[in-house]
Structure formats: C-alpha cells, structure tokens
Amino acid sequence: MDLVERYLKTLAAQLPKDSRDDIVAELRDEIMGRIDALEARLGRAPTDDEVEALLREVGHPLTVAARYRSGPQALMGPELYPWWMFGVKVGLTVMACVTLIGLAVRVLVGDVYVGQAIGQGIASLFSGAVTIVGLLTVAGFILERQEKKPDFIARWRVKDLGMFELGGDFDAEQWGQKLARGDWSSSKAKPESKPGPEVRKSAEMSPVARAVASAIGWAVVLLWWTGLLQVAPIRPEDLAGVVDGLDYGRILGEMVRAAYWPVALFAACRVGFDLMRAASGGNVRLTALGDLVFGIAAAWGLLWVWFWSALSPLIWVGTVTDFVERVRVLIGRSGDDVGGVATILMVVVVWAFAAEVVRMVRAAARLVVGR
C-alpha cells in the first residue's frame, strides 16, 4: 500500500503537530476499511489505479487536512472583505492622484513627452496597484485571524455602509452608449430634492470611515515619499528650474533632503493615529487632540520653511507692511519684472500657516466641548 502511505505522509505534513498521529491513525483505519470493502466487492486485490480513485474520493491531502485545522480557512471573511475593498478603492484613488500630478509636472517642465508620460503612468499605476493590494491583503489576513476584531468592524454603524457603495451604480455599458450619442443626461428619474442640511447629513461619512480613509491615504503618501511605492518617482530638481535667475530646483532639493525624515515621521504617526482613532470608534476628543497635535506639527514645519529653510531668504518679510507691499507689487507687475514666483510662494506659506492656526483653534474648541 505504497499509495496509501504516500497519501498519509503528505497529509500528515499539513496537520497540527500535537494531533498529527491521532488523525493519521484515524484516517488510515478509514482508508483501509474502504479498501477492504472494495476488495470484497471486486473479489480480488484492487489495482493501483483503483486505490488512487478511492483516495480521490477521500479528498486531496490539503483539503482533508484543512478540516482539522482551527481558525479561518480564507484570507478574509465576508465581514472584513467590504473594508478591504474600501481600502483598495481609497488607496488606488490616492495613488492615481499622486501619479497624475507627478506626471503632469514632469510634462509641464519638459522632463518627458506626453507619450512617455502615458507609458510611465501605466507602468507606475500597475506596480503601485500591486503593492497597495498586496499590503492591504496582508493586513486583512492578519486582522481575520485576530480573536477580537477592531471596534470599527465589530461595532459598525449604518452610516458607515454607504462608503461601500462607491462605484456600485456605475453602468459601463450605459455610459458607453451615452458617450456615443453625446447624451450626458441621466436616464433615471431624479429623486425628490432634499433640503441642504439634510443632504449634507445623509452624505456625510462617519468618523470611523473618515479615520480609515485617512489612514489609507496617508499610508500611500508615506510609501510614495519613502520610495517604497514606485509611482512616478520625481527628483526635486525635476519639479522646477531656473526662474527669475534663481535655481528653484536646487532649493527644493535642499528642502526635501532636510525635511525627508520629519515628513516620513509625520506621515507614519498620522497613519498610526488614524488607525487608533478608527479602533476607538471615532472618539471626538481623541480626534480633536490629534488634530491639535498634528496642526502644531504642520505649523512648525511651515515656520521652518519661513525662517530656516533654503527658501527662507526669498520669502521672508519682517512686517505686515512689507508683506502687503510685495503682494501689491506682484499684482501690478509686468511680464518683464522678476520676483513673482518668490512672492507667490510667500503667500502660499502664509496662507497655509493661517489655515493650520484655524484648524488648531477649531480642534481646541472640540477638545473642550467634546463635540
């Protein structure tokens, strides 16, 4: 019975060690009983082909061994799969935006031609998609095998369910016919209009869903920033050249090198915080505290750009009067004047800093009142 022993040896390799001998002995008795019954029915010893057919009826060793293993028998169960799909959609959306923006910049600065950009974009999207799907699948595999699922999965809310319908109503055939006819109208009857506040309330994503989406988005940014996600890699020098007699590519390169690890740490902390926020059910005060801390970090980064970065000598002004004067000159400048790019960057940094201050004030208010 070499076939039986080979079958049992293969099966034993897939079984848990603590119960392997007992299971193999049980299966050996079952198989030998079937062979004895087959021999009695045939009136002779079964051939190897007949024994092999009988073993096929018992089942493939991998399938049979799976019956004796504890734990999930799939990568992800139906409870976790919708979250995985949502994560894939968000991750691919962020990756596509990063890719398109990067390629658009490279085309505008003349680094690549449009045809090259399209080819590189397709290759980047494919490799990036494989990376994102793979990482999310590994995360789903680990979560599926946890005894206690995170609260955002086990204690879901009805408001969270709408996010899984992204793209669910998209009918490719119908839209193809519309494009051919040049018809952009909807064939479905429009539902009765709702008041503005009611529409916003029904369309609003729950805090848990926002936390999960934010974590996925920041994870994609982190992978791209660190070069682990090969999506349209761009050297800082490719983003800008010499403008108004200033080498902005060199300046940007120095800033990226100086800010590389702080930005990576910021993104990693943001991912961790968003996951913690999702696990806690979107606690209002926890979210407000995180927004306050990350707002302070972002504001400090903008202060670094203003006072100490390689860009500082070009954008720094000491008084509000000087700031207003530079803006006035920018508005009234002619095409031959210089210094416009530096002034625009100055305005962008000031505007971003003001936005972070407003964000911190709102976060502090939510932290105090708890809503």
JSON list of C-alpha atoms in Angstrom, two decimals, residues 18 27 30 47 57 66 72-73 82 87 98 105 122 145 174 178 182 193 217 229-230 238 286 291 314 336 361 366:
[
{"chain": "A", "resi": 18, "resn": "ASP", "atom": "CA", "xyz": [0.06, 17.92, 18.60]},
{"chain": "A", "resi": 27, "resn": "LEU", "atom": "CA", "xyz": [-7.65, 8.24, 8.55]},
{"chain": "A", "resi": 30, "resn": "GLU", "atom": "CA", "xyz": [-10.92, 4.66, 7.47]},
{"chain": "A", "resi": 47, "resn": "THR", "atom": "CA", "xyz": [-5.12, -2.22, -8.62]},
{"chain": "A", "resi": 57, "resn": "GLU", "atom": "CA", "xyz": [-12.91, 10.17, -3.12]},
{"chain": "A", "resi": 66, "resn": "ALA", "atom": "CA", "xyz": [-7.90, 21.80, 6.39]},
{"chain": "A", "resi": 72, "resn": "PRO", "atom": "CA", "xyz": [-10.23, 30.84, 9.38]},
{"chain": "A", "resi": 73, "resn": "GLN", "atom": "CA", "xyz": [-9.96, 28.91, 6.14]},
{"chain": "A", "resi": 82, "resn": "PRO", "atom": "CA", "xyz": [-16.02, 45.20, 2.40]},
{"chain": "A", "resi": 87, "resn": "GLY", "atom": "CA", "xyz": [-9.30, 50.37, 1.40]},
{"chain": "A", "resi": 98, "resn": "VAL", "atom": "CA", "xyz": [-0.18, 61.24, -6.92]},
{"chain": "A", "resi": 105, "resn": "VAL", "atom": "CA", "xyz": [4.52, 68.32, -13.53]},
{"chain": "A", "resi": 122, "resn": "ILE", "atom": "CA", "xyz": [0.51, 52.99, -16.86]},
{"chain": "A", "resi": 145, "resn": "ARG", "atom": "CA", "xyz": [-7.03, 35.84, 12.45]},
{"chain": "A", "resi": 174, "resn": "GLN", "atom": "CA", "xyz": [-24.97, 52.62, -20.31]},
{"chain": "A", "resi": 178, "resn": "LYS", "atom": "CA", "xyz": [-24.38, 57.91, -23.76]},
{"chain": "A", "resi": 182, "resn": "GLY", "atom": "CA", "xyz": [-23.33, 62.67, -26.86]},
{"chain": "A", "resi": 193, "resn": "SER", "atom": "CA", "xyz": [-34.78, 67.13, -3.68]},
{"chain": "A", "resi": 217, "resn": "GLY", "atom": "CA", "xyz": [-4.41, 57.85, 2.19]},
{"chain": "A", "resi": 229, "resn": "LEU", "atom": "CA", "xyz": [5.75, 52.67, -3.67]},
{"chain": "A", "resi": 230, "resn": "GLN", "atom": "CA", "xyz": [7.22, 53.07, -7.13]},
{"chain": "A", "resi": 238, "resn": "ASP", "atom": "CA", "xyz": [12.68, 67.87, -11.94]},
{"chain": "A", "resi": 286, "resn": "LEU", "atom": "CA", "xyz": [-9.30, 61.90, 20.69]},
{"chain": "A", "resi": 291, "resn": "ASP", "atom": "CA", "xyz": [-5.88, 67.39, 15.02]},
{"chain": "A", "resi": 314, "resn": "LEU", "atom": "CA", "xyz": [13.37, 84.54, -0.80]},
{"chain": "A", "resi": 336, "resn": "ASP", "atom": "CA", "xyz": [9.38, 91.57, -17.58]},
{"chain": "A", "resi": 361, "resn": "VAL", "atom": "CA", "xyz": [-8.36, 76.66, 17.16]},
{"chain": "A", "resi": 366, "resn": "ARG", "atom": "CA", "xyz": [-13.85, 70.46, 20.04]}
]
